[in-house]
Amino acid sequence: MSDIDEYYMVVLRLVKEAGSVVREKINTPKDAMTKSCEVDLVTEWDQKVEKLLIDGISSKFPDHKFIGEEGSSLGNTVELTDAPTWIIDPIDGTMNFVHSLPHTCISIALVINKVTEIGVVYNPILEQFFTARRGQGAFLNGAPISVSGEKELRKALVMMEMGTSRDPEKMKVVLENANNLTPQVHGIRALGSAALNMCMVALGGADVSFEFGIHAWDVAAGDIIVREAGGVCIDPAGGPFDLMSRRVLCASTMELAQELAAILIQYYPERD
Ligand code: IPD
């Protein structure tokens, strides 16, 4: 068994365990606290799930590093080195979790030498377990998945989000993009979880997904899942994807990705 096989087995077990917590708590009342603004929420369960994952991985692999959403919001440094680093969003779609909307997930990726080796996105409410390993394909509940192959924007179903910032400049860009895109595409959808939006592209249920202002933990796992499903992940202006840039565009094909990138109004948040 390779080292990565071992990391993979450990993370699968821990993510299932974390999923039980999310499933058990989703329909209970929760006290949500705010982070960067009134709509950027965190609950005690985000913090507990992140701790469960970090403690479980650290006990097996003490030299591994972590970039976690909740640790980062408490001031832990966000630094991606060449060391094996787990990038964790314990509950992606926290707003949905708070409202008991069943589109919420655990998102975790392992990056070694700045190359993503493992991605897992688990929605324990709808039992959607997305997995990918570098070079080995992408899977939903163990069955292989692949992107739609759509190449034309006019036939595309697009995932996009309002995001969790109410900065007027950011809102303006989001609304202008929604306004411009609506008449040019089949439809626009938002699940309220960047990771699940990306998994819908991997699954072939949507054709393209983009967002400005996400963080590395929202997209690290989705990136490898989309690419292993045969899709692409780029910067929304058309260049290479940069995990720490807080910008993402993933699509079923490069043609579609570049067609959308060429017409998007751009927004450049502060980097992770
Ligand atoms: C958020 C969700 C949301 C996206 C935001 C993210 P969180 O993550 O993915 O869909 O629009 O940009 O911050 O806060 O629920 O982990």
Short mmCIF file of C-alpha atoms and ligand atoms in Angstrom, two decimals:
data_model
loop_
_atom_site.label_atom_id
_atom_site.label_comp_id
_atom_site.label_asym_id
_atom_site.label_seq_id
_atom_site.Cartn_x
_atom_site.Cartn_y
_atom_site.Cartn_z
CA MET A 1 0.00 0.00 0.00
CA SER A 2 1.39 3.45 -0.94
CA ASP A 3 1.45 6.38 1.48
CA ILE A 4 -1.34 8.01 -0.48
CA ASP A 5 -3.46 4.84 -0.28
CA GLU A 6 -3.08 5.04 3.48
CA TYR A 7 -3.95 8.76 3.62
CA TYR A 8 -6.98 8.05 1.46
CA MET A 9 -8.30 5.25 3.66
CA VAL A 10 -7.92 7.38 6.78
CA VAL A 11 -9.67 10.39 5.29
CA LEU A 12 -12.58 8.33 3.95
CA ARG A 13 -13.22 6.97 7.42
CA LEU A 14 -12.99 10.40 9.07
CA VAL A 15 -15.22 12.10 6.50
CA LYS A 16 -17.91 9.45 7.05
CA GLU A 17 -17.65 10.08 10.78
CA ALA A 18 -17.87 13.85 10.24
CA GLY A 19 -20.88 13.24 7.99
CA SER A 20 -22.72 11.53 10.84
CA VAL A 21 -22.34 14.70 12.92
CA VAL A 22 -23.70 16.91 10.12
CA ARG A 23 -26.60 14.51 9.45
CA GLU A 24 -27.49 14.32 13.13
CA LYS A 25 -27.44 18.10 13.61
CA ILE A 26 -28.91 19.52 10.42
CA ASN A 27 -32.50 19.54 11.64
CA THR A 28 -31.74 20.82 15.14
CA PRO A 29 -31.79 24.50 16.19
CA LYS A 30 -28.35 26.09 15.92
CA ASP A 31 -26.76 29.25 17.23
CA ALA A 32 -25.01 30.77 14.24
CA MET A 33 -22.20 33.26 14.81
CA THR A 34 -21.01 35.66 12.14
CA LYS A 35 -17.49 35.98 10.70
CA SER A 36 -16.53 38.48 7.97
CA CYS A 37 -20.09 39.87 7.69
CA GLU A 38 -23.73 39.24 8.68
CA VAL A 39 -24.19 36.46 6.12
CA ASP A 40 -20.85 34.69 6.67
CA LEU A 41 -21.93 32.17 9.31
CA VAL A 42 -20.26 29.61 11.53
CA THR A 43 -21.77 27.18 14.03
CA GLU A 44 -20.23 25.12 16.82
CA TRP A 45 -20.62 22.15 14.43
CA ASP A 46 -18.34 23.68 11.79
CA GLN A 47 -15.71 23.98 14.52
CA LYS A 48 -16.32 20.49 15.94
CA VAL A 49 -16.20 18.81 12.51
CA GLU A 50 -12.97 20.62 11.63
CA LYS A 51 -11.44 19.47 14.93
CA LEU A 52 -12.61 15.89 14.37
CA LEU A 53 -10.89 15.84 10.96
CA ILE A 54 -7.68 17.55 12.08
CA ASP A 55 -7.32 15.49 15.27
CA GLY A 56 -7.99 12.25 13.36
CA ILE A 57 -5.45 13.01 10.63
CA SER A 58 -2.82 14.42 13.03
CA SER A 59 -2.96 11.33 15.23
CA LYS A 60 -2.01 9.17 12.22
CA PHE A 61 0.24 11.59 10.33
CA PRO A 62 1.71 14.06 12.83
CA ASP A 63 3.82 15.96 10.28
CA HIS A 64 0.87 16.81 7.99
CA LYS A 65 -0.26 20.43 7.83
CA PHE A 66 -3.73 21.96 7.61
CA ILE A 67 -5.51 24.88 6.05
CA GLY A 68 -8.96 24.86 7.59
CA GLU A 69 -11.79 27.33 7.24
CA GLU A 70 -12.47 27.67 10.93
CA GLY A 71 -8.82 27.72 12.06
CA SER A 72 -8.17 30.43 9.49
CA SER A 73 -11.06 32.55 10.71
CA LEU A 74 -9.51 32.35 14.21
CA GLY A 75 -6.29 33.80 12.80
CA ASN A 76 -4.26 30.66 11.91
CA THR A 77 -1.96 31.46 8.99
CA VAL A 78 -3.03 30.27 5.55
CA GLU A 79 0.20 29.14 3.95
CA LEU A 80 0.51 26.47 1.30
CA THR A 81 3.99 24.90 1.42
CA ASP A 82 5.30 21.73 -0.25
CA ALA A 83 4.46 19.67 2.85
CA PRO A 84 1.44 17.36 2.75
CA THR A 85 -1.39 19.79 3.53
CA TRP A 86 -5.05 19.02 4.09
CA ILE A 87 -7.35 21.82 2.95
CA ILE A 88 -10.61 21.54 4.87
CA ASP A 89 -14.05 23.08 4.75
CA PRO A 90 -15.79 21.20 7.57
CA ILE A 91 -19.24 22.39 6.47
CA ASP A 92 -19.43 23.98 3.03
CA GLY A 93 -22.87 25.53 2.73
CA THR A 94 -23.02 26.61 6.37
CA MET A 95 -25.95 28.92 5.56
CA ASN A 96 -27.86 25.90 4.19
CA PHE A 97 -26.89 23.85 7.27
CA VAL A 98 -28.20 26.60 9.56
CA HIS A 99 -31.50 26.68 7.64
CA SER A 100 -31.71 22.86 7.36
CA LEU A 101 -31.52 23.05 3.55
CA PRO A 102 -30.04 19.68 2.60
CA HIS A 103 -27.30 20.95 0.24
CA THR A 104 -24.36 21.01 2.59
CA CYS A 105 -21.16 19.01 2.65
CA ILE A 106 -17.75 18.27 4.05
CA SER A 107 -14.99 19.20 1.60
CA ILE A 108 -11.40 18.07 2.06
CA ALA A 109 -8.37 17.81 -0.22
CA LEU A 110 -4.79 16.67 0.23
CA VAL A 111 -2.13 18.74 -1.54
CA ILE A 112 1.50 17.55 -1.68
CA ASN A 113 4.21 19.64 -3.36
CA LYS A 114 1.34 21.95 -4.37
CA VAL A 115 -0.27 19.15 -6.41
CA THR A 116 -3.69 17.92 -5.29
CA GLU A 117 -3.66 14.17 -4.72
CA ILE A 118 -7.03 13.51 -3.06
CA GLY A 119 -10.42 15.26 -3.03
CA VAL A 120 -13.49 14.23 -1.08
CA VAL A 121 -16.84 16.06 -0.98
CA TYR A 122 -19.55 14.42 1.13
CA ASN A 123 -23.17 15.51 1.43
CA PRO A 124 -24.36 13.21 4.20
CA ILE A 125 -27.97 14.40 4.01
CA LEU A 126 -28.49 13.35 0.39
CA GLU A 127 -25.82 10.61 0.64
CA GLN A 128 -23.64 12.01 -2.13
CA PHE A 129 -20.05 10.88 -1.59
CA PHE A 130 -17.77 12.36 -4.28
CA THR A 131 -14.17 11.17 -4.40
CA ALA A 132 -11.16 11.60 -6.66
CA ARG A 133 -7.49 10.70 -6.62
CA ARG A 134 -4.94 12.09 -9.04
CA GLY A 135 -4.92 10.01 -12.23
CA GLN A 136 -7.61 7.62 -11.01
CA GLY A 137 -10.91 9.22 -12.07
CA ALA A 138 -13.80 10.68 -10.11
CA PHE A 139 -16.61 8.81 -8.40
CA LEU A 140 -20.02 9.33 -6.83
CA ASN A 141 -20.80 6.72 -4.19
CA GLY A 142 -18.15 4.50 -5.78
CA ALA A 143 -19.47 4.73 -9.37
CA PRO A 144 -17.40 6.59 -12.00
CA ILE A 145 -18.70 10.01 -13.05
CA SER A 146 -17.89 12.26 -15.98
CA VAL A 147 -18.64 15.79 -17.13
CA SER A 148 -21.32 16.53 -19.74
CA GLY A 149 -18.89 17.39 -22.53
CA GLU A 150 -20.90 20.53 -23.37
CA LYS A 151 -18.86 23.04 -25.39
CA GLU A 152 -21.30 25.87 -26.04
CA LEU A 153 -22.31 28.51 -23.55
CA ARG A 154 -25.71 29.00 -25.16
CA LYS A 155 -26.59 25.39 -24.23
CA ALA A 156 -24.99 25.45 -20.78
CA LEU A 157 -26.50 25.17 -17.31
CA VAL A 158 -24.40 27.54 -15.19
CA MET A 159 -23.78 27.37 -11.43
CA MET A 160 -23.03 30.72 -9.77
CA GLU A 161 -23.45 32.15 -6.27
CA MET A 162 -24.13 35.46 -4.58
CA GLY A 163 -21.35 34.47 -2.14
CA THR A 164 -20.98 35.47 1.49
CA SER A 165 -19.75 39.04 1.01
CA ARG A 166 -22.08 42.01 0.90
CA ASP A 167 -19.36 44.36 -0.28
CA PRO A 168 -21.20 46.65 -2.77
CA GLU A 169 -18.45 46.40 -5.41
CA LYS A 170 -18.52 42.58 -5.28
CA MET A 171 -22.35 42.50 -5.32
CA LYS A 172 -22.39 44.75 -8.37
CA VAL A 173 -20.12 42.37 -10.30
CA VAL A 174 -22.16 39.31 -9.29
CA LEU A 175 -25.46 40.91 -10.30
CA GLU A 176 -24.10 42.26 -13.58
CA ASN A 177 -22.75 38.81 -14.48
CA ALA A 178 -26.12 37.21 -13.64
CA ASN A 179 -27.89 39.85 -15.68
CA ASN A 180 -25.60 39.48 -18.70
CA LEU A 181 -25.53 35.69 -18.62
CA THR A 182 -29.22 34.92 -18.14
CA PRO A 183 -30.26 35.55 -21.77
CA GLN A 184 -27.16 33.81 -23.12
CA VAL A 185 -27.39 30.40 -21.38
CA HIS A 186 -29.90 27.63 -20.72
CA GLY A 187 -30.17 28.53 -17.05
CA ILE A 188 -28.45 29.64 -13.86
CA ARG A 189 -28.49 27.65 -10.61
CA ALA A 190 -26.97 27.92 -7.12
CA LEU A 191 -26.82 25.16 -4.51
CA GLY A 192 -25.31 27.38 -1.81
CA SER A 193 -22.12 25.32 -1.62
CA ALA A 194 -19.19 26.01 -3.92
CA ALA A 195 -17.94 22.44 -3.50
CA LEU A 196 -21.31 20.91 -4.42
CA ASN A 197 -21.70 23.31 -7.37
CA MET A 198 -18.38 22.02 -8.70
CA CYS A 199 -19.41 18.41 -8.09
CA MET A 200 -22.52 19.02 -10.21
CA VAL A 201 -20.18 19.91 -13.09
CA ALA A 202 -18.15 16.75 -12.39
CA LEU A 203 -21.37 14.73 -12.45
CA GLY A 204 -22.56 16.22 -15.75
CA GLY A 205 -25.65 17.73 -14.07
CA ALA A 206 -24.37 21.25 -14.73
CA ASP A 207 -21.90 22.40 -17.37
CA VAL A 208 -19.96 25.22 -15.75
CA SER A 209 -19.52 26.82 -12.33
CA PHE A 210 -17.74 30.04 -11.38
CA GLU A 211 -17.34 32.22 -8.33
CA PHE A 212 -15.26 35.14 -7.09
CA GLY A 213 -14.43 35.38 -3.38
CA ILE A 214 -14.38 31.67 -2.50
CA HIS A 215 -11.47 30.39 -0.42
CA ALA A 216 -9.06 27.51 -1.04
CA TRP A 217 -11.10 25.26 1.28
CA ASP A 218 -14.27 25.81 -0.77
CA VAL A 219 -12.71 24.61 -4.03
CA ALA A 220 -9.63 22.43 -3.40
CA ALA A 221 -11.54 19.14 -3.43
CA GLY A 222 -13.96 20.23 -6.17
CA ASP A 223 -11.03 21.11 -8.45
CA ILE A 224 -9.57 17.59 -8.53
CA ILE A 225 -13.03 15.99 -8.68
CA VAL A 226 -13.93 18.06 -11.77
CA ARG A 227 -10.58 17.42 -13.49
CA GLU A 228 -10.67 13.70 -12.75
CA ALA A 229 -14.20 13.63 -14.20
CA GLY A 230 -12.74 14.96 -17.46
CA GLY A 231 -13.45 18.67 -16.95
CA VAL A 232 -11.23 21.71 -16.55
CA CYS A 233 -10.59 24.22 -13.81
CA ILE A 234 -9.20 27.64 -14.75
CA ASP A 235 -8.99 31.22 -13.51
CA PRO A 236 -12.22 33.06 -14.45
CA ALA A 237 -10.18 35.40 -16.68
CA GLY A 238 -8.96 32.41 -18.73
CA GLY A 239 -5.50 31.71 -17.23
CA PRO A 240 -4.41 28.78 -15.08
CA PHE A 241 -6.33 28.00 -11.88
CA ASP A 242 -4.63 29.34 -8.75
CA LEU A 243 -5.88 27.65 -5.58
CA MET A 244 -5.08 30.63 -3.37
CA SER A 245 -6.50 33.33 -5.68
CA ARG A 246 -10.10 33.13 -4.40
CA ARG A 247 -11.32 32.83 -8.00
CA VAL A 248 -12.56 29.72 -9.78
CA LEU A 249 -14.19 28.63 -13.02
CA CYS A 250 -14.67 24.95 -13.76
CA ALA A 251 -16.38 23.51 -16.81
CA SER A 252 -17.07 20.38 -18.77
CA THR A 253 -14.71 21.50 -21.56
CA MET A 254 -11.97 24.07 -22.13
CA GLU A 255 -14.00 25.56 -25.01
CA LEU A 256 -16.91 26.31 -22.68
CA ALA A 257 -14.61 27.57 -19.90
CA GLN A 258 -12.88 30.03 -22.24
CA GLU A 259 -16.13 31.19 -23.84
CA LEU A 260 -17.47 32.13 -20.40
CA ALA A 261 -14.17 33.63 -19.21
CA ALA A 262 -14.15 35.95 -22.23
CA ILE A 263 -17.45 37.60 -21.26
CA LEU A 264 -17.33 37.61 -17.45
CA ILE A 265 -16.96 40.89 -15.62
CA GLN A 266 -13.98 40.21 -13.39
CA TYR A 267 -13.49 40.69 -9.65
CA TYR A 268 -10.17 40.26 -7.83
CA PRO A 269 -10.56 39.67 -4.06
CA GLU A 270 -7.62 39.76 -1.68
CA ARG A 271 -5.77 36.41 -1.96
CA ASP A 272 -5.84 33.68 0.68
C1 IPD B 1 -19.55 29.30 1.19
C2 IPD B 1 -20.36 28.49 0.23
C3 IPD B 1 -21.13 29.42 -0.70
C4 IPD B 1 -20.21 30.31 -1.47
C5 IPD B 1 -19.33 31.09 -0.52
C6 IPD B 1 -18.59 30.15 0.42
P1 IPD B 1 -19.12 28.22 3.61
O1 IPD B 1 -18.79 28.45 2.02
O2 IPD B 1 -19.54 27.65 -0.54
O3 IPD B 1 -21.86 28.70 -1.65
O4 IPD B 1 -20.95 31.20 -2.24
O5 IPD B 1 -18.41 31.82 -1.30
O6 IPD B 1 -17.84 30.92 1.33
O7 IPD B 1 -18.92 29.53 4.28
O8 IPD B 1 -20.53 27.76 3.68
O9 IPD B 1 -18.13 27.20 4.02
#
